[in-house]
Every structure is written in structure tokens, then in C-alpha cells.
CSV table of C-alpha atoms in Angstrom, one decimal:
chain,number,residue,atom,x,y,z
A,12,SER,CA,-13.8,1.9,-53.2
A,13,SER,CA,-12.7,5.5,-52.7
A,14,ALA,CA,-16.1,6.6,-51.7
A,15,ALA,CA,-16.1,4.1,-49.0
A,16,SER,CA,-13.0,5.3,-47.5
A,17,THR,CA,-14.3,8.9,-47.3
A,18,LYS,CA,-17.7,7.9,-45.3
A,19,PRO,CA,-17.5,8.5,-41.6
A,20,ARG,CA,-17.0,5.2,-39.6
A,21,GLN,CA,-20.0,4.2,-37.4
A,22,VAL,CA,-18.8,3.4,-34.0
A,23,SER,CA,-21.2,1.4,-31.7
A,24,ARG,CA,-21.8,2.7,-28.2
A,25,ARG,CA,-23.4,1.2,-25.2
A,26,ALA,CA,-26.1,3.3,-23.4
A,27,GLY,CA,-24.3,5.9,-21.2
A,28,GLU,CA,-21.1,6.0,-23.2
A,29,GLY,CA,-20.7,9.6,-24.5
A,30,ASP,CA,-24.3,10.1,-25.3
A,31,GLY,CA,-25.5,12.2,-22.3
A,32,GLN,CA,-27.3,9.3,-20.7
A,33,PRO,CA,-26.5,8.0,-17.2
A,34,LYS,CA,-24.6,4.8,-17.1
A,35,ALA,CA,-26.2,1.7,-15.8
A,36,ALA,CA,-25.0,0.7,-12.4
A,37,GLU,CA,-22.5,-2.0,-12.1
A,38,PRO,CA,-23.6,-5.1,-10.6
A,39,PHE,CA,-22.5,-5.6,-7.0
A,40,ASN,CA,-20.2,-8.6,-7.1
A,41,ILE,CA,-20.4,-10.0,-3.6
A,42,PRO,CA,-17.4,-12.4,-3.8
A,43,ALA,CA,-14.9,-9.6,-5.0
A,44,GLU,CA,-16.3,-7.1,-2.6
A,45,LEU,CA,-15.8,-9.5,0.3
A,46,GLY,CA,-12.3,-10.2,-0.9
A,47,ILE,CA,-11.4,-6.6,-1.0
A,48,LEU,CA,-13.0,-6.1,2.5
A,49,ALA,CA,-10.8,-9.1,3.9
A,50,LEU,CA,-7.7,-7.7,2.3
A,51,ARG,CA,-8.5,-4.4,3.7
A,52,LEU,CA,-9.1,-5.6,7.3
A,53,GLY,CA,-6.5,-8.1,7.5
A,54,THR,CA,-3.8,-5.7,6.0
A,55,SER,CA,-5.0,-2.9,8.4
A,56,THR,CA,-4.7,-5.3,11.5
A,57,MET,CA,-1.3,-6.5,10.7
A,58,MET,CA,-0.2,-2.8,9.9
A,59,PHE,CA,-1.5,-1.6,13.3
A,60,HIS,CA,0.5,-4.2,15.0
A,61,ASN,CA,3.6,-2.7,13.3
A,62,GLY,CA,2.8,0.7,15.0
A,63,LEU,CA,2.4,-0.9,18.2
A,64,ASP,CA,5.8,-2.7,17.9
A,65,LYS,CA,7.3,0.9,17.2
A,66,LEU,CA,5.6,2.4,19.9
A,67,LYS,CA,7.1,0.0,22.4
A,68,ASP,CA,10.6,1.2,21.8
A,69,PRO,CA,10.7,4.4,19.8
A,70,GLU,CA,14.2,5.4,20.8
A,71,GLY,CA,15.5,2.1,19.9
A,72,PHE,CA,13.8,2.2,16.5
A,73,SER,CA,15.0,5.8,16.0
A,74,THR,CA,18.7,4.9,16.7
A,75,PHE,CA,19.1,1.5,15.1
A,76,VAL,CA,16.8,1.8,12.1
A,77,VAL,CA,16.1,5.4,11.2
A,78,GLY,CA,19.3,6.9,12.3
A,79,LYS,CA,21.5,4.0,11.0
A,80,TYR,CA,19.8,3.0,7.8
A,81,LEU,CA,17.9,6.0,6.9
A,82,ASP,CA,20.6,8.6,7.9
A,83,PHE,CA,19.3,11.0,5.0
A,84,LEU,CA,16.3,11.9,7.3
A,85,PRO,CA,16.9,14.7,9.7
A,86,GLU,CA,15.7,14.2,13.3
A,87,PRO,CA,15.2,10.1,13.4
A,88,LEU,CA,13.0,10.4,16.6
A,89,LEU,CA,10.5,12.8,14.9
A,90,TRP,CA,10.3,10.4,11.8
A,91,THR,CA,9.8,7.5,14.2
A,92,TYR,CA,6.9,9.2,15.9
A,93,ALA,CA,5.5,10.1,12.5
A,94,ALA,CA,5.6,6.5,11.2
A,95,ILE,CA,4.0,5.4,14.5
A,96,ALA,CA,1.2,7.8,14.1
A,97,VAL,CA,0.7,6.9,10.6
A,98,GLU,CA,0.8,3.0,11.3
A,99,LEU,CA,-1.8,3.3,14.2
A,100,ALA,CA,-4.1,5.9,12.8
A,101,CYS,CA,-4.2,5.0,9.1
A,102,PRO,CA,-4.9,1.4,9.4
A,103,VAL,CA,-8.0,2.1,11.5
A,104,LEU,CA,-9.3,4.7,8.9
A,105,LEU,CA,-8.5,2.2,6.1
A,106,ALA,CA,-10.2,-0.5,7.8
A,107,LEU,CA,-13.4,1.7,8.4
A,108,GLY,CA,-13.2,2.9,4.8
A,109,VAL,CA,-12.8,6.4,5.9
A,110,LEU,CA,-10.2,8.7,4.2
A,111,SER,CA,-9.0,5.4,2.7
A,112,ARG,CA,-7.0,6.9,-0.2
A,113,PRO,CA,-5.1,9.3,1.9
A,114,SER,CA,-4.4,6.7,4.5
A,115,ALA,CA,-3.3,4.1,2.0
A,116,ALA,CA,-0.9,7.0,0.5
A,117,ALA,CA,0.6,7.6,4.0
A,118,LEU,CA,1.2,3.9,4.6
A,119,LEU,CA,2.5,3.5,1.1
A,120,GLY,CA,5.0,6.1,2.2
A,121,THR,CA,6.0,4.4,5.4
A,122,MET,CA,6.4,1.1,3.4
A,123,CYS,CA,8.7,3.1,1.1
A,124,PHE,CA,11.0,3.8,3.9
A,125,ALA,CA,10.8,0.1,5.2
A,126,ILE,CA,11.9,-1.1,1.8
A,127,THR,CA,14.7,1.4,1.7
A,128,PHE,CA,15.7,0.5,5.1
A,129,HIS,CA,15.7,-3.2,4.4
A,130,LEU,CA,17.6,-2.7,1.0
A,131,ASN,CA,20.3,-0.7,2.8
A,132,GLN,CA,20.6,-3.3,5.6
A,133,THR,CA,20.7,-6.6,3.4
A,134,GLY,CA,20.6,-5.4,-0.3
A,135,LEU,CA,18.8,-7.3,-2.9
A,136,GLU,CA,19.9,-10.8,-1.5
A,137,GLY,CA,20.0,-12.4,-4.8
A,138,PHE,CA,16.4,-11.3,-5.9
A,139,PRO,CA,14.6,-12.5,-7.6
A,140,LEU,CA,15.9,-16.3,-7.8
A,141,ALA,CA,18.0,-16.8,-4.7
A,142,VAL,CA,16.8,-18.9,-1.8
A,143,VAL,CA,17.8,-17.1,1.2
A,144,GLU,CA,18.6,-18.3,4.6
A,145,ASN,CA,15.5,-16.7,6.3
A,146,HIS,CA,13.2,-18.0,3.5
A,147,GLN,CA,12.2,-14.8,2.3
A,148,TYR,CA,13.9,-11.6,1.4
A,149,ALA,CA,14.2,-9.0,4.1
A,150,PHE,CA,12.4,-6.4,2.1
A,151,GLU,CA,9.6,-8.8,0.8
A,152,THR,CA,7.0,-8.2,3.7
A,153,SER,CA,7.2,-4.4,3.3
A,154,SER,CA,7.0,-4.8,-0.5
A,155,LEU,CA,3.8,-6.8,-0.3
A,156,TYR,CA,2.4,-4.1,2.0
A,157,ALA,CA,3.5,-1.4,-0.5
A,158,GLY,CA,1.6,-3.1,-3.3
A,159,ILE,CA,-1.6,-3.6,-1.2
A,160,PHE,CA,-1.6,0.1,-0.3
A,161,PHE,CA,-0.8,1.2,-3.8
A,162,TYR,CA,-4.0,-0.6,-4.8
A,163,PHE,CA,-6.3,0.9,-2.3
A,164,LEU,CA,-4.7,4.3,-3.1
A,165,LEU,CA,-5.8,3.9,-6.7
A,166,ALA,CA,-9.0,1.6,-6.3
A,167,GLY,CA,-10.3,3.0,-3.0
A,168,PRO,CA,-11.7,0.9,-0.2
A,169,GLY,CA,-14.3,-1.1,-2.2
A,170,LYS,CA,-18.0,-0.8,-1.9
A,171,ILE,CA,-18.3,-2.4,1.6
A,172,SER,CA,-17.0,0.6,3.5
């Protein structure tokens, strides 16, 4: 029994795992990749609209959102134009699968500010179990966007890009 405990344990490995051999290519999962593509394109389209909405009245957004609820940021109009630039350029890059991770990181940043705005404006609203008058928490949409952009930051755009 003591001799058995001093023997080195054999570990089984698959080809390409630490043995210097190239890994076999993962099979292309068409339904999964189409789902990732649909998520990327749909989210990018909706986020582009967010940028257009801000572009319609940057001074109003700067005054009534950034200046009022994100008052820790200097130069609210500058931050507004930065958000507009990110929300117009990065969704296009993400949709095309070009610079996807940096684009997702920038979009995640804008969503973190959006979540902060909503929490400063309305609070948690009884999260997670309260049923609110508007049928969704004010921070809900920006939180969902943030989760999606966090996914693309970590996983990349998928194989169809």
C-alpha cells in the first residue's frame, strides 16, 4: 500500500493538451454562431439608436442627465459628446466584428455611466422582487446592455465576423 502511494499518478491527456502537438480545431457550431451574430447585430443596431438619440439634443442630455445625475464628471458636454461618439462608432465596429473587444469595452463603459445615472435618479426601486409602475426597473435596459457588452469583451465577436 505504501509503495502504491509513492508511484507517480498517470494523468490521461487528449492530443494537443500539453504534449507539443497542435490542438484539433473545434467544430463550427452553426446555431451557436448564428445566435452570437444575431445578438451582436441586434444589440449594435439598438445601441446605435441610443447614440442618435443623444445626438439630437446633446445640450439637453448634458444638462439634464450628465450635469444633474453624474455631477462628479467635469465638463458634462464633453462627456456627452464622448458618449455619442462611442455609441455611434463602436456599434458599427462591433457589428462588423472589427476591434470588437475594445468597442465592447467602450460601450460597457457608457453603460456603467447609464446604470449610475438610473440608480442616482430612481434608486434600486425595490430590486429584485418589486413590481414597478413602469413594468421594468429604470436601470434594467442599461444593465442588460452592460451584460452583453461584457460578454463580447471577454468572448470576442464570434466566428462569423
